[in-house]
Structures are given as C-alpha cells and as structure tokens.
Amino acid sequence: LEVVPSPIGLTVTPPKSIKQGEKASFQVKLERQIGFAEAVDLTIEAPAAAKGLAVAKAPVAKDAKEAANEVTAAADAAPGEHTITVKAKGTFNKVPVESVQTVVVRIDPK
C-alpha cells in the first residue's frame, strides 16, 4: 500500500524572465494519480515584495493534464527574483485535495 499526500502531481515551468510592462506564459502539468480525474483550480500567489506582478487564476478542465497561464509584470513592477506559490486544488472522493509548488519568476528592468 502506497500513501500519497495528494492525487494531484504538479509540475510548473515558469518563464525564464519577464521584462517590466510585458507578459509571459508558463506551463502547468498535472499528473493525475489513483484515478483522480476531476477539475482542478490553479491559484497563483505572489508575495507583497513582487509589486506589480499579476497572475490570473486558471481552471484545469476535468481529465486535462496541462494548462497555460499568463503572468504580467506592470511597467513599475519590482525588478528581481520573486518566489511565487502555485496551488492546485480539487476534490477527490468528496475530500478537498491540494498540491503546492513554489517557483522563482525574475522581473527584468525595461
């Protein structure tokens, strides 16, 4: 018997860098385990120090294994490396489940 913390495996590939005032996309891949096939909500949280960095919430459809999301750096976004947290949330057998991964996003000056 193998116990896994969540039936959602999560792999996030962020853009190498984003210039102030521009947008970039990053990929999110889900590894659905032990029969998990339900829809997943992706939530992306940026720290307060990452002023001007915005990432939209993105749903992943039932049975889908990939999603692309867009991150936007405002013209006055704080340059530097910022750690963002990506959460994949769903329901498995009527129980809330979640996987979390942190990634670094670099904002470059114009």
mmCIF file of N, CA and C in Angstrom:
data_model
loop_
_atom_site.group_PDB
_atom_site.id
_atom_site.type_symbol
_atom_site.label_atom_id
_atom_site.label_comp_id
_atom_site.label_asym_id
_atom_site.label_seq_id
_atom_site.Cartn_x
_atom_site.Cartn_y
_atom_site.Cartn_z
ATOM 1 N N LEU A 1 0.844 -1.180 0.000
ATOM 2 C CA LEU A 1 0.000 0.000 0.000
ATOM 3 C C LEU A 1 0.886 1.239 0.000
ATOM 4 N N GLU A 2 0.640 2.128 -0.946
ATOM 5 C CA GLU A 2 1.397 3.375 -1.015
ATOM 6 C C GLU A 2 0.458 4.533 -0.719
ATOM 7 N N VAL A 3 0.841 5.376 0.216
ATOM 8 C CA VAL A 3 0.042 6.544 0.573
ATOM 9 C C VAL A 3 0.692 7.770 -0.054
ATOM 10 N N VAL A 4 -0.089 8.530 -0.810
ATOM 11 C CA VAL A 4 0.412 9.756 -1.425
ATOM 12 C C VAL A 4 -0.292 10.937 -0.771
ATOM 13 N N PRO A 5 0.407 12.065 -0.608
ATOM 14 C CA PRO A 5 -0.210 13.210 0.067
ATOM 15 C C PRO A 5 -1.356 13.825 -0.722
ATOM 16 N N SER A 6 -1.351 13.655 -2.042
ATOM 17 C CA SER A 6 -2.389 14.217 -2.887
ATOM 18 C C SER A 6 -2.425 13.435 -4.195
ATOM 19 N N PRO A 7 -3.618 13.260 -4.780
ATOM 20 C CA PRO A 7 -3.680 12.576 -6.071
ATOM 21 C C PRO A 7 -3.339 13.494 -7.248
ATOM 22 N N ILE A 8 -2.905 14.724 -6.938
ATOM 23 C CA ILE A 8 -2.541 15.682 -7.976
ATOM 24 C C ILE A 8 -1.036 15.917 -7.926
ATOM 25 N N GLY A 9 -0.322 15.411 -8.922
ATOM 26 C CA GLY A 9 1.098 15.732 -9.057
ATOM 27 C C GLY A 9 1.194 17.034 -9.843
ATOM 28 N N LEU A 10 2.085 17.925 -9.455
ATOM 29 C CA LEU A 10 2.136 19.263 -10.030
ATOM 30 C C LEU A 10 3.556 19.593 -10.487
ATOM 31 N N THR A 11 3.689 20.013 -11.759
ATOM 32 C CA THR A 11 4.965 20.474 -12.296
ATOM 33 C C THR A 11 4.731 21.816 -12.971
ATOM 34 N N VAL A 12 5.431 22.839 -12.490
ATOM 35 C CA VAL A 12 5.269 24.189 -13.020
ATOM 36 C C VAL A 12 6.565 24.612 -13.696
ATOM 37 N N THR A 13 6.456 25.100 -14.937
ATOM 38 C CA THR A 13 7.609 25.607 -15.674
ATOM 39 C C THR A 13 7.395 27.097 -15.913
ATOM 40 N N PRO A 14 8.052 27.937 -15.094
ATOM 41 C CA PRO A 14 7.854 29.384 -15.241
ATOM 42 C C PRO A 14 8.685 29.941 -16.394
ATOM 43 N N PRO A 15 8.349 31.144 -16.851
ATOM 44 C CA PRO A 15 9.199 31.785 -17.864
ATOM 45 C C PRO A 15 10.559 32.099 -17.253
ATOM 46 N N LYS A 16 11.613 32.156 -18.084
ATOM 47 C CA LYS A 16 12.955 32.458 -17.553
ATOM 48 C C LYS A 16 12.998 33.850 -16.951
ATOM 49 N N SER A 17 12.337 34.798 -17.614
ATOM 50 C CA SER A 17 12.260 36.155 -17.076
ATOM 51 C C SER A 17 11.138 36.907 -17.782
ATOM 52 N N ILE A 18 10.728 37.998 -17.166
ATOM 53 C CA ILE A 18 9.698 38.867 -17.729
ATOM 54 C C ILE A 18 10.218 40.293 -17.610
ATOM 55 N N LYS A 19 10.111 41.058 -18.665
ATOM 56 C CA LYS A 19 10.506 42.465 -18.587
ATOM 57 C C LYS A 19 9.342 43.284 -18.044
ATOM 58 N N GLN A 20 9.684 44.359 -17.356
ATOM 59 C CA GLN A 20 8.664 45.267 -16.867
ATOM 60 C C GLN A 20 7.761 45.678 -18.026
ATOM 61 N N GLY A 21 6.456 45.680 -17.779
ATOM 62 C CA GLY A 21 5.490 46.091 -18.790
ATOM 63 C C GLY A 21 5.137 45.014 -19.792
ATOM 64 N N GLU A 22 5.607 43.784 -19.598
ATOM 65 C CA GLU A 22 5.329 42.717 -20.553
ATOM 66 C C GLU A 22 4.601 41.542 -19.903
ATOM 67 N N LYS A 23 4.189 40.603 -20.748
ATOM 68 C CA LYS A 23 3.502 39.388 -20.310
ATOM 69 C C LYS A 23 4.310 38.181 -20.764
ATOM 70 N N ALA A 24 4.143 37.099 -20.049
ATOM 71 C CA ALA A 24 4.771 35.837 -20.441
ATOM 72 C C ALA A 24 3.859 34.707 -19.984
ATOM 73 N N SER A 25 4.028 33.549 -20.572
ATOM 74 C CA SER A 25 3.209 32.418 -20.148
ATOM 75 C C SER A 25 4.087 31.365 -19.494
ATOM 76 N N PHE A 26 3.461 30.560 -18.664
ATOM 77 C CA PHE A 26 4.159 29.421 -18.093
ATOM 78 C C PHE A 26 3.244 28.220 -18.125
ATOM 79 N N GLN A 27 3.846 27.051 -18.131
ATOM 80 C CA GLN A 27 3.120 25.803 -18.253
ATOM 81 C C GLN A 27 2.928 25.150 -16.899
ATOM 82 N N VAL A 28 1.769 24.548 -16.728
ATOM 83 C CA VAL A 28 1.472 23.760 -15.541
ATOM 84 C C VAL A 28 1.037 22.385 -16.023
ATOM 85 N N LYS A 29 1.718 21.361 -15.535
ATOM 86 C CA LYS A 29 1.366 19.987 -15.895
ATOM 87 C C LYS A 29 0.882 19.267 -14.642
ATOM 88 N N LEU A 30 -0.194 18.516 -14.817
ATOM 89 C CA LEU A 30 -0.746 17.726 -13.724
ATOM 90 C C LEU A 30 -0.498 16.252 -13.982
ATOM 91 N N GLU A 31 -0.082 15.566 -12.962
ATOM 92 C CA GLU A 31 -0.011 14.112 -13.028
ATOM 93 C C GLU A 31 -1.159 13.604 -12.173
ATOM 94 N N ARG A 32 -2.166 13.101 -12.841
ATOM 95 C CA ARG A 32 -3.361 12.624 -12.129
ATOM 96 C C ARG A 32 -3.105 11.191 -11.662
ATOM 97 N N GLN A 33 -3.196 10.993 -10.354
ATOM 98 C CA GLN A 33 -2.865 9.702 -9.764
ATOM 99 C C GLN A 33 -4.090 9.044 -9.149
ATOM 100 N N ILE A 34 -4.010 7.784 -8.946
ATOM 101 C CA ILE A 34 -5.015 6.921 -8.296
ATOM 102 C C ILE A 34 -6.445 7.221 -8.726
ATOM 103 N N GLY A 35 -6.626 7.450 -10.024
ATOM 104 C CA GLY A 35 -7.959 7.631 -10.566
ATOM 105 C C GLY A 35 -8.536 9.031 -10.460
ATOM 106 N N PHE A 36 -7.760 10.006 -10.035
ATOM 107 C CA PHE A 36 -8.266 11.378 -9.925
ATOM 108 C C PHE A 36 -8.457 11.966 -11.320
ATOM 109 N N ALA A 37 -9.681 12.423 -11.627
ATOM 110 C CA ALA A 37 -9.964 12.962 -12.959
ATOM 111 C C ALA A 37 -10.765 14.258 -12.912
ATOM 112 N N GLU A 38 -11.060 14.767 -11.740
ATOM 113 C CA GLU A 38 -11.918 15.943 -11.605
ATOM 114 C C GLU A 38 -11.215 17.232 -12.027
ATOM 115 N N ALA A 39 -12.002 18.295 -12.156
ATOM 116 C CA ALA A 39 -11.461 19.615 -12.485
ATOM 117 C C ALA A 39 -10.566 20.102 -11.346
ATOM 118 N N VAL A 40 -9.604 20.939 -11.706
ATOM 119 C CA VAL A 40 -8.647 21.480 -10.737
ATOM 120 C C VAL A 40 -8.610 22.996 -10.894
ATOM 121 N N ASP A 41 -8.585 23.708 -9.773
ATOM 122 C CA ASP A 41 -8.409 25.158 -9.803
ATOM 123 C C ASP A 41 -6.960 25.472 -9.493
ATOM 124 N N LEU A 42 -6.330 26.263 -10.343
ATOM 125 C CA LEU A 42 -4.960 26.710 -10.099
ATOM 126 C C LEU A 42 -5.020 28.109 -9.512
ATOM 127 N N THR A 43 -4.346 28.285 -8.400
ATOM 128 C CA THR A 43 -4.253 29.587 -7.762
ATOM 129 C C THR A 43 -2.782 29.937 -7.661
ATOM 130 N N ILE A 44 -2.447 31.141 -8.039
ATOM 131 C CA ILE A 44 -1.059 31.577 -8.000
ATOM 132 C C ILE A 44 -0.966 32.771 -7.065
ATOM 133 N N GLU A 45 -0.061 32.669 -6.109
ATOM 134 C CA GLU A 45 0.113 33.732 -5.116
ATOM 135 C C GLU A 45 1.506 34.321 -5.237
ATOM 136 N N ALA A 46 1.554 35.635 -5.358
ATOM 137 C CA ALA A 46 2.835 36.339 -5.402
ATOM 138 C C ALA A 46 3.022 37.076 -4.087
ATOM 139 N N PRO A 47 4.249 37.157 -3.581
ATOM 140 C CA PRO A 47 4.485 37.869 -2.320
ATOM 141 C C PRO A 47 4.315 39.378 -2.502
ATOM 142 N N ALA A 48 4.103 40.074 -1.406
ATOM 143 C CA ALA A 48 3.931 41.527 -1.446
ATOM 144 C C ALA A 48 5.147 42.213 -2.067
ATOM 145 N N ALA A 49 6.329 41.648 -1.887
ATOM 146 C CA ALA A 49 7.554 42.237 -2.445
ATOM 147 C C ALA A 49 7.559 42.215 -3.969
ATOM 148 N N ALA A 50 6.712 41.388 -4.566
ATOM 149 C CA ALA A 50 6.637 41.285 -6.019
ATOM 150 C C ALA A 50 5.612 42.282 -6.551
ATOM 151 N N LYS A 51 5.718 43.501 -6.095
ATOM 152 C CA LYS A 51 4.792 44.561 -6.507
ATOM 153 C C LYS A 51 4.717 44.618 -8.035
ATOM 154 N N GLY A 52 3.489 44.637 -8.559
ATOM 155 C CA GLY A 52 3.310 44.750 -9.999
ATOM 156 C C GLY A 52 3.300 43.437 -10.749
ATOM 157 N N LEU A 53 3.407 42.325 -10.040
ATOM 158 C CA LEU A 53 3.371 41.003 -10.681
ATOM 159 C C LEU A 53 1.964 40.440 -10.514
ATOM 160 N N ALA A 54 1.293 40.133 -11.611
ATOM 161 C CA ALA A 54 -0.078 39.628 -11.556
ATOM 162 C C ALA A 54 -0.195 38.336 -12.342
ATOM 163 N N VAL A 55 -0.856 37.373 -11.729
ATOM 164 C CA VAL A 55 -1.093 36.088 -12.378
ATOM 165 C C VAL A 55 -2.568 35.756 -12.208
ATOM 166 N N ALA A 56 -3.229 35.405 -13.292
ATOM 167 C CA ALA A 56 -4.652 35.092 -13.252
ATOM 168 C C ALA A 56 -4.888 33.691 -12.717
ATOM 169 N N LYS A 57 -6.027 33.511 -12.055
ATOM 170 C CA LYS A 57 -6.450 32.195 -11.606
ATOM 171 C C LYS A 57 -6.853 31.404 -12.839
ATOM 172 N N ALA A 58 -6.512 30.136 -12.885
ATOM 173 C CA ALA A 58 -6.804 29.342 -14.079
ATOM 174 C C ALA A 58 -7.395 27.984 -13.701
ATOM 175 N N PRO A 59 -8.535 27.651 -14.284
ATOM 176 C CA PRO A 59 -9.076 26.307 -14.056
ATOM 177 C C PRO A 59 -8.464 25.311 -15.040
ATOM 178 N N VAL A 60 -8.395 24.072 -14.617
ATOM 179 C CA VAL A 60 -7.963 22.984 -15.495
ATOM 180 C C VAL A 60 -9.157 22.047 -15.601
ATOM 181 N N ALA A 61 -9.614 21.809 -16.811
ATOM 182 C CA ALA A 61 -10.806 21.003 -17.039
ATOM 183 C C ALA A 61 -10.635 19.561 -16.570
ATOM 184 N N LYS A 62 -11.750 18.934 -16.327
ATOM 185 C CA LYS A 62 -11.770 17.525 -15.948
ATOM 186 C C LYS A 62 -10.981 16.719 -16.975
ATOM 187 N N ASP A 63 -10.151 15.832 -16.507
ATOM 188 C CA ASP A 63 -9.296 14.942 -17.312
ATOM 189 C C ASP A 63 -8.136 15.635 -18.020
ATOM 190 N N ALA A 64 -8.091 16.972 -18.041
ATOM 191 C CA ALA A 64 -6.982 17.676 -18.700
ATOM 192 C C ALA A 64 -5.703 17.510 -17.883
ATOM 193 N N LYS A 65 -4.573 17.494 -18.571
ATOM 194 C CA LYS A 65 -3.301 17.285 -17.885
ATOM 195 C C LYS A 65 -2.365 18.474 -17.983
ATOM 196 N N GLU A 66 -2.757 19.505 -18.752
ATOM 197 C CA GLU A 66 -1.904 20.682 -18.916
ATOM 198 C C GLU A 66 -2.735 21.951 -18.922
ATOM 199 N N ALA A 67 -2.079 23.032 -18.529
ATOM 200 C CA ALA A 67 -2.701 24.351 -18.613
ATOM 201 C C ALA A 67 -1.596 25.369 -18.838
ATOM 202 N N ALA A 68 -1.936 26.409 -19.564
ATOM 203 C CA ALA A 68 -1.006 27.522 -19.739
ATOM 204 C C ALA A 68 -1.596 28.693 -18.977
ATOM 205 N N ASN A 69 -0.755 29.445 -18.329
ATOM 206 C CA ASN A 69 -1.224 30.594 -17.586
ATOM 207 C C ASN A 69 -0.362 31.783 -17.950
ATOM 208 N N GLU A 70 -0.906 32.973 -17.757
ATOM 209 C CA GLU A 70 -0.197 34.177 -18.137
ATOM 210 C C GLU A 70 0.171 34.989 -16.904
ATOM 211 N N VAL A 71 1.396 35.466 -16.899
ATOM 212 C CA VAL A 71 1.871 36.328 -15.820
ATOM 213 C C VAL A 71 2.207 37.679 -16.441
ATOM 214 N N THR A 72 1.819 38.745 -15.746
ATOM 215 C CA THR A 72 2.017 40.096 -16.247
ATOM 216 C C THR A 72 2.864 40.884 -15.262
ATOM 217 N N ALA A 73 3.865 41.560 -15.760
ATOM 218 C CA ALA A 73 4.687 42.457 -14.945
ATOM 219 C C ALA A 73 4.314 43.886 -15.337
ATOM 220 N N ALA A 74 3.824 44.641 -14.392
ATOM 221 C CA ALA A 74 3.458 46.034 -14.649
ATOM 222 C C ALA A 74 4.704 46.833 -15.015
ATOM 223 N N ALA A 75 4.507 47.995 -15.602
ATOM 224 C CA ALA A 75 5.628 48.850 -16.010
ATOM 225 C C ALA A 75 6.501 49.244 -14.822
ATOM 226 N N ASP A 76 5.890 49.298 -13.629
ATOM 227 C CA ASP A 76 6.639 49.660 -12.423
ATOM 228 C C ASP A 76 6.880 48.457 -11.509
ATOM 229 N N ALA A 77 6.796 47.240 -12.066
ATOM 230 C CA ALA A 77 6.998 46.023 -11.273
ATOM 231 C C ALA A 77 8.388 46.017 -10.637
ATOM 232 N N ALA A 78 8.473 45.471 -9.442
ATOM 233 C CA ALA A 78 9.742 45.412 -8.716
ATOM 234 C C ALA A 78 10.701 44.436 -9.401
ATOM 235 N N PRO A 79 11.842 44.927 -9.910
ATOM 236 C CA PRO A 79 12.803 44.026 -10.549
ATOM 237 C C PRO A 79 13.406 43.053 -9.532
ATOM 238 N N GLY A 80 13.849 41.922 -10.036
ATOM 239 C CA GLY A 80 14.497 40.928 -9.187
ATOM 240 C C GLY A 80 13.803 39.589 -9.280
ATOM 241 N N GLU A 81 14.270 38.649 -8.447
ATOM 242 C CA GLU A 81 13.690 37.310 -8.416
ATOM 243 C C GLU A 81 12.643 37.242 -7.321
ATOM 244 N N HIS A 82 11.483 36.695 -7.677
ATOM 245 C CA HIS A 82 10.369 36.598 -6.742
ATOM 246 C C HIS A 82 9.857 35.164 -6.715
ATOM 247 N N THR A 83 9.630 34.637 -5.529
ATOM 248 C CA THR A 83 9.102 33.287 -5.384
ATOM 249 C C THR A 83 7.584 33.352 -5.355
ATOM 250 N N ILE A 84 6.960 32.655 -6.293
ATOM 251 C CA ILE A 84 5.504 32.585 -6.303
ATOM 252 C C ILE A 84 5.080 31.170 -5.937
ATOM 253 N N THR A 85 3.880 31.058 -5.404
ATOM 254 C CA THR A 85 3.344 29.774 -4.974
ATOM 255 C C THR A 85 2.194 29.389 -5.886
ATOM 256 N N VAL A 86 2.254 28.191 -6.439
ATOM 257 C CA VAL A 86 1.199 27.675 -7.301
ATOM 258 C C VAL A 86 0.492 26.557 -6.540
ATOM 259 N N LYS A 87 -0.836 26.681 -6.430
ATOM 260 C CA LYS A 87 -1.630 25.669 -5.735
ATOM 261 C C LYS A 87 -2.632 25.065 -6.701
ATOM 262 N N ALA A 88 -2.699 23.747 -6.718
ATOM 263 C CA ALA A 88 -3.690 23.013 -7.499
ATOM 264 C C ALA A 88 -4.666 22.405 -6.506
ATOM 265 N N LYS A 89 -5.930 22.821 -6.586
ATOM 266 C CA LYS A 89 -6.944 22.357 -5.635
ATOM 267 C C LYS A 89 -8.061 21.639 -6.370
ATOM 268 N N GLY A 90 -8.511 20.564 -5.775
ATOM 269 C CA GLY A 90 -9.622 19.808 -6.339
ATOM 270 C C GLY A 90 -10.327 19.028 -5.257
ATOM 271 N N THR A 91 -11.249 18.178 -5.673
ATOM 272 C CA THR A 91 -11.985 17.323 -4.742
ATOM 273 C C THR A 91 -11.874 15.889 -5.232
ATOM 274 N N PHE A 92 -11.473 14.986 -4.335
ATOM 275 C CA PHE A 92 -11.315 13.578 -4.660
ATOM 276 C C PHE A 92 -12.113 12.762 -3.663
ATOM 277 N N ASN A 93 -13.105 12.029 -4.147
ATOM 278 C CA ASN A 93 -14.000 11.268 -3.264
ATOM 279 C C ASN A 93 -14.616 12.165 -2.184
ATOM 280 N N LYS A 94 -15.044 13.355 -2.600
ATOM 281 C CA LYS A 94 -15.685 14.350 -1.734
ATOM 282 C C LYS A 94 -14.762 14.915 -0.662
ATOM 283 N N VAL A 95 -13.460 14.745 -0.850
ATOM 284 C CA VAL A 95 -12.472 15.266 0.091
ATOM 285 C C VAL A 95 -11.619 16.312 -0.639
ATOM 286 N N PRO A 96 -11.453 17.516 -0.060
ATOM 287 C CA PRO A 96 -10.593 18.511 -0.703
ATOM 288 C C PRO A 96 -9.138 18.040 -0.718
ATOM 289 N N VAL A 97 -8.491 18.201 -1.882
ATOM 290 C CA VAL A 97 -7.082 17.833 -2.021
ATOM 291 C C VAL A 97 -6.339 19.010 -2.635
ATOM 292 N N GLU A 98 -5.026 19.063 -2.371
ATOM 293 C CA GLU A 98 -4.235 20.183 -2.844
ATOM 294 C C GLU A 98 -2.789 19.757 -3.039
ATOM 295 N N SER A 99 -2.159 20.319 -4.064
ATOM 296 C CA SER A 99 -0.720 20.195 -4.258
ATOM 297 C C SER A 99 -0.167 21.603 -4.396
ATOM 298 N N VAL A 100 1.056 21.800 -3.882
ATOM 299 C CA VAL A 100 1.656 23.130 -3.876
ATOM 300 C C VAL A 100 3.080 23.038 -4.413
ATOM 301 N N GLN A 101 3.446 24.010 -5.244
ATOM 302 C CA GLN A 101 4.827 24.115 -5.721
ATOM 303 C C GLN A 101 5.202 25.588 -5.749
ATOM 304 N N THR A 102 6.434 25.874 -5.372
ATOM 305 C CA THR A 102 6.929 27.242 -5.474
ATOM 306 C C THR A 102 7.918 27.317 -6.625
ATOM 307 N N VAL A 103 7.889 28.444 -7.326
ATOM 308 C CA VAL A 103 8.813 28.673 -8.438
ATOM 309 C C VAL A 103 9.299 30.110 -8.368
ATOM 310 N N VAL A 104 10.426 30.356 -8.988
ATOM 311 C CA VAL A 104 11.002 31.687 -8.998
ATOM 312 C C VAL A 104 10.727 32.336 -10.351
ATOM 313 N N VAL A 105 10.219 33.570 -10.298
ATOM 314 C CA VAL A 105 9.979 34.367 -11.502
ATOM 315 C C VAL A 105 10.878 35.599 -11.402
ATOM 316 N N ARG A 106 11.640 35.866 -12.463
ATOM 317 C CA ARG A 106 12.543 37.026 -12.460
ATOM 318 C C ARG A 106 11.938 38.144 -13.304
ATOM 319 N N ILE A 107 11.901 39.316 -12.714
ATOM 320 C CA ILE A 107 11.440 40.501 -13.444
ATOM 321 C C ILE A 107 12.677 41.315 -13.792
ATOM 322 N N ASP A 108 12.839 41.587 -15.091
ATOM 323 C CA ASP A 108 13.965 42.380 -15.572
ATOM 324 C C ASP A 108 13.504 43.806 -15.852
ATOM 325 N N PRO A 109 14.374 44.787 -15.618
ATOM 326 C CA PRO A 109 14.028 46.156 -15.986
ATOM 327 C C PRO A 109 13.883 46.279 -17.494
ATOM 328 N N LYS A 110 13.169 47.292 -17.938
ATOM 329 C CA LYS A 110 12.981 47.537 -19.378
ATOM 330 C C LYS A 110 14.302 47.719 -20.075
#
